[in-house]
Amino acid sequence: MNILVDIGHPAHVHLFYPLSKELSERGHRLFYSVRDIPVAIRLMEHYGMVPYLNLGRKHDNLIGKAQSVLHQDIQLLKFVRKHHVDIGISSGIVLGHVSRFSRMKTFMFDDDDDAAEPLIVKYGHPLTDVVFTPDCIHRMTKQAVYYAGTHELAYLHPKRFTPDPSVLQRAGIQKGERFFIMRFVALKGHHDMGQQGLTLEQKEALVKLLEPHGRVIITSERAIEPEFENYRLPVNPEDIHSLMAYSSMFLGDSQTMTSEAAILGVPALKCNTFAGRLSVPNMLEQRFNLCYAYPPSEFTEMYKNIEQLLVRNPQELKDEWQSKRQQMLTELIDPTEFFVNHIETHESLS
């Protein structure tokens, strides 16, 4: 089969790399498209997800986003017809649009609740053949195919990922040194409108709290604030998961990286207005107790919890979280294997 993998965010590169690698090894021909996002393109080139069709830059406002979608629809329709694409894989709505005017079937990967993404539910799900969905979410669409896992587990499952210990040397971290990773996001997605994360004052308070206990490393989706320049991530983006796996704690306002840290068995705490509202983070928090989420109004409670974790024995804390992680791995599946098998079976039955 000819398969097109569409990338709309750097996280999609991580999600789709193991899947595209597995499909390629099974004899399928892979094509790629991507928005003009430097980090995403860097990751794709690092993983060998080339050549790719560059669809242009993303926009922050709703009108700009709508215009971008139309432009991408036209570009991708021409590409799909030219290369006789059989299957389209993405986490966005554009390939669903294109499939209405081509013979391509589409598989959407969506780990957000319906209530959090009304535009996707209205304009994406109905046009898609399959919506791969973590089974902790309940969908309205009949196209939902459920699996016991998460997006992050698809690329961080032990079958797919092994931390590289050499990342510590590249980051200038000594063996056994305690360090913390913080991640700040831009909240510019269509589903992020009206949402809030950490304020500058709250970020500064957390850095001040952490510093006496170890090194602080900050990665930011937007331009990093001058106050935090000395804490900038010291390794390349493709090394972040290995670095995270060896960290002592994760803090921030990022949905994805909080889940990544939790799945790697690292204590993870986030603060944003999505806290308690999304099924996948809730599962990791409530079912496996791997992470904690706080709305901005409860920042004080988050701060106190961090204080309590910091005074615990670091090795005992790490062992406890790794035990929780092992329990999670026994109850959930390797999502990538599930995706590959379902895609091939779905096509053979068509």
PDB file of N, CA and C in Angstrom, residues 12 65 76 84 90 99 139 162 183 194 204 206 209 233 248-249 259 264-265 307 326 330-332 338 343:
ATOM      1  N   HIS A  12       3.493  14.657  16.882  1.00  0.00           N
ATOM      2  CA  HIS A  12       3.036  13.673  15.891  1.00  0.00           C
ATOM      3  C   HIS A  12       4.208  12.904  15.291  1.00  0.00           C
ATOM      4  N   LYS A  65      -6.232  29.802  10.636  1.00  0.00           N
ATOM      5  CA  LYS A  65      -6.255  28.343  10.655  1.00  0.00           C
ATOM      6  C   LYS A  65      -7.181  27.806   9.560  1.00  0.00           C
ATOM      7  N   LEU A  76      -2.673  18.701  -0.649  1.00  0.00           N
ATOM      8  CA  LEU A  76      -2.657  17.269  -0.364  1.00  0.00           C
ATOM      9  C   LEU A  76      -3.504  16.482  -1.348  1.00  0.00           C
ATOM     10  N   HIS A  84      -1.122   8.122  -5.870  1.00  0.00           N
ATOM     11  CA  HIS A  84      -2.073   7.012  -5.693  1.00  0.00           C
ATOM     12  C   HIS A  84      -2.062   6.489  -4.251  1.00  0.00           C
ATOM     13  N   SER A  90      -3.119  10.540  10.238  1.00  0.00           N
ATOM     14  CA  SER A  90      -2.884  11.868  10.800  1.00  0.00           C
ATOM     15  C   SER A  90      -3.590  12.013  12.138  1.00  0.00           C
ATOM     16  N   SER A  99      -9.934  12.825   1.584  1.00  0.00           N
ATOM     17  CA  SER A  99     -10.470  11.490   1.287  1.00  0.00           C
ATOM     18  C   SER A  99     -11.827  11.553   0.603  1.00  0.00           C
ATOM     19  N   ARG A 139     -16.562   8.167  22.692  1.00  0.00           N
ATOM     20  CA  ARG A 139     -16.796   8.985  21.511  1.00  0.00           C
ATOM     21  C   ARG A 139     -18.266   8.926  21.081  1.00  0.00           C
ATOM     22  N   THR A 162      14.154   2.765  24.348  1.00  0.00           N
ATOM     23  CA  THR A 162      15.117   2.498  25.411  1.00  0.00           C
ATOM     24  C   THR A 162      15.918   3.767  25.645  1.00  0.00           C
ATOM     25  N   ARG A 183       8.538  22.206  31.425  1.00  0.00           N
ATOM     26  CA  ARG A 183       8.087  22.465  30.058  1.00  0.00           C
ATOM     27  C   ARG A 183       6.956  23.482  30.072  1.00  0.00           C
ATOM     28  N   GLY A 194      -8.645  30.238  25.057  1.00  0.00           N
ATOM     29  CA  GLY A 194      -9.275  30.534  26.332  1.00  0.00           C
ATOM     30  C   GLY A 194      -8.673  29.787  27.500  1.00  0.00           C
ATOM     31  N   GLU A 204       8.614  31.205  38.114  1.00  0.00           N
ATOM     32  CA  GLU A 204       9.758  31.637  38.908  1.00  0.00           C
ATOM     33  C   GLU A 204       9.720  31.014  40.299  1.00  0.00           C
ATOM     34  N   LEU A 206       8.466  28.106  41.107  1.00  0.00           N
ATOM     35  CA  LEU A 206       8.821  26.694  40.996  1.00  0.00           C
ATOM     36  C   LEU A 206      10.324  26.509  40.803  1.00  0.00           C
ATOM     37  N   LEU A 209      11.967  26.952  44.053  1.00  0.00           N
ATOM     38  CA  LEU A 209      11.725  25.807  44.926  1.00  0.00           C
ATOM     39  C   LEU A 209      12.630  24.631  44.577  1.00  0.00           C
ATOM     40  N   LEU A 233      17.137  24.065  27.734  1.00  0.00           N
ATOM     41  CA  LEU A 233      17.420  22.663  27.441  1.00  0.00           C
ATOM     42  C   LEU A 233      18.777  22.520  26.764  1.00  0.00           C
ATOM     43  N   SER A 248      14.504  13.476  37.780  1.00  0.00           N
ATOM     44  CA  SER A 248      13.910  13.181  39.082  1.00  0.00           C
ATOM     45  C   SER A 248      12.448  13.605  39.169  1.00  0.00           C
ATOM     46  N   MET A 249      12.054  14.585  38.336  1.00  0.00           N
ATOM     47  CA  MET A 249      10.681  15.077  38.388  1.00  0.00           C
ATOM     48  C   MET A 249      10.414  15.928  37.152  1.00  0.00           C
ATOM     49  N   SER A 259       2.203  13.547  30.354  1.00  0.00           N
ATOM     50  CA  SER A 259       1.874  12.140  30.110  1.00  0.00           C
ATOM     51  C   SER A 259       3.126  11.342  29.772  1.00  0.00           C
ATOM     52  N   LEU A 264       6.998   7.196  31.526  1.00  0.00           N
ATOM     53  CA  LEU A 264       8.389   6.797  31.757  1.00  0.00           C
ATOM     54  C   LEU A 264       8.668   6.505  33.231  1.00  0.00           C
ATOM     55  N   GLY A 265       7.675   6.717  34.086  1.00  0.00           N
ATOM     56  CA  GLY A 265       7.851   6.441  35.501  1.00  0.00           C
ATOM     57  C   GLY A 265       8.546   7.553  36.253  1.00  0.00           C
ATOM     58  N   GLU A 307       6.859  20.205  47.343  1.00  0.00           N
ATOM     59  CA  GLU A 307       7.682  20.261  48.553  1.00  0.00           C
ATOM     60  C   GLU A 307       7.765  18.895  49.228  1.00  0.00           C
ATOM     61  N   GLN A 326       5.342  -0.173  36.004  1.00  0.00           N
ATOM     62  CA  GLN A 326       5.240  -1.584  35.641  1.00  0.00           C
ATOM     63  C   GLN A 326       3.805  -2.071  35.726  1.00  0.00           C
ATOM     64  N   THR A 330       1.454  -3.606  32.554  1.00  0.00           N
ATOM     65  CA  THR A 330       0.759  -4.903  32.560  1.00  0.00           C
ATOM     66  C   THR A 330      -0.705  -4.759  32.164  1.00  0.00           C
ATOM     67  N   GLU A 331      -1.280  -3.569  32.366  1.00  0.00           N
ATOM     68  CA  GLU A 331      -2.704  -3.376  32.095  1.00  0.00           C
ATOM     69  C   GLU A 331      -2.981  -2.768  30.722  1.00  0.00           C
ATOM     70  N   LEU A 332      -1.982  -2.110  30.130  1.00  0.00           N
ATOM     71  CA  LEU A 332      -2.157  -1.485  28.824  1.00  0.00           C
ATOM     72  C   LEU A 332      -1.371  -2.268  27.766  1.00  0.00           C
ATOM     73  N   PHE A 338      -0.937  -2.603  17.780  1.00  0.00           N
ATOM     74  CA  PHE A 338      -2.383  -2.597  17.541  1.00  0.00           C
ATOM     75  C   PHE A 338      -2.711  -1.787  16.287  1.00  0.00           C
ATOM     76  N   ILE A 343      -4.693  -1.429  10.760  1.00  0.00           N
ATOM     77  CA  ILE A 343      -4.598  -0.790   9.446  1.00  0.00           C
ATOM     78  C   ILE A 343      -4.512  -1.840   8.351  1.00  0.00           C
TER      79      ILE A 343
END
